[in-house]
């Protein structure tokens, strides 16, 4: 008789543990799904708030408007703890004098979409995210400056294209 009770108690204990594990897994799946949906919505949002790290875009002056987006390079919804790096793209409308000064100060030169191999990086204006494309000039004349991309405190990840005629700066960080 005692053996039967022990077995039933062991089985009951195993069932309780199994239900607890299933409940935790279900909660994690639901939480992760919610996080993924929130992340997609956040990445699709085009922000218009001022850029909070002016050192990322030195010498651009007081721009009149800005539109930018952020995307996670990793998975911030992962159950594995740790930091996630972010990538940013944006379009800023500069004052005419600031666009001219920037172009002269950093020796911006015409960018040729036919010769992307001349760049030290692989990003071009064609890589602008769809949410930002409406803010780009229709007939742009992009200039590029390797010197500006490398201006301190650049981490080597800054890529900027400038259209002086339309006072537009496309940045990728």
PDB file of N, CA, C and O in Angstrom, residues 1-2 22 44 91 105 161:
ATOM      1  N   UNK A   1       0.798  -1.188   0.000  1.00  0.00           N
ATOM      2  CA  UNK A   1       0.000   0.000   0.000  1.00  0.00           C
ATOM      3  C   UNK A   1       0.849   1.263   0.000  1.00  0.00           C
ATOM      4  O   UNK A   1       0.518   2.196  -0.693  1.00  0.00           O
ATOM      5  N   UNK A   2       1.895   1.246   0.809  1.00  0.00           N
ATOM      6  CA  UNK A   2       2.743   2.432   0.872  1.00  0.00           C
ATOM      7  C   UNK A   2       3.421   2.690  -0.465  1.00  0.00           C
ATOM      8  O   UNK A   2       3.629   3.834  -0.830  1.00  0.00           O
ATOM      9  N   UNK A  22       5.334  24.054 -18.269  1.00  0.00           N
ATOM     10  CA  UNK A  22       4.507  24.415 -19.428  1.00  0.00           C
ATOM     11  C   UNK A  22       3.963  25.835 -19.257  1.00  0.00           C
ATOM     12  O   UNK A  22       3.957  26.627 -20.196  1.00  0.00           O
ATOM     13  N   UNK A  44       9.390  50.886 -37.099  1.00  0.00           N
ATOM     14  CA  UNK A  44       8.669  51.510 -38.215  1.00  0.00           C
ATOM     15  C   UNK A  44       8.390  52.992 -37.967  1.00  0.00           C
ATOM     16  O   UNK A  44       8.179  53.749 -38.921  1.00  0.00           O
ATOM     17  N   UNK A  91      17.195  61.879 -41.925  1.00  0.00           N
ATOM     18  CA  UNK A  91      17.264  62.931 -42.934  1.00  0.00           C
ATOM     19  C   UNK A  91      17.071  64.250 -42.201  1.00  0.00           C
ATOM     20  O   UNK A  91      16.056  64.435 -41.512  1.00  0.00           O
ATOM     21  N   UNK A 105      33.954  72.837 -45.708  1.00  0.00           N
ATOM     22  CA  UNK A 105      34.830  72.506 -44.588  1.00  0.00           C
ATOM     23  C   UNK A 105      35.350  71.073 -44.670  1.00  0.00           C
ATOM     24  O   UNK A 105      36.499  70.811 -44.332  1.00  0.00           O
ATOM     25  N   UNK A 161      25.607  61.593 -46.460  1.00  0.00           N
ATOM     26  CA  UNK A 161      25.515  62.126 -47.818  1.00  0.00           C
ATOM     27  C   UNK A 161      24.831  63.480 -47.712  1.00  0.00           C
ATOM     28  O   UNK A 161      23.890  63.654 -46.929  1.00  0.00           O
TER      29      UNK A 161
END
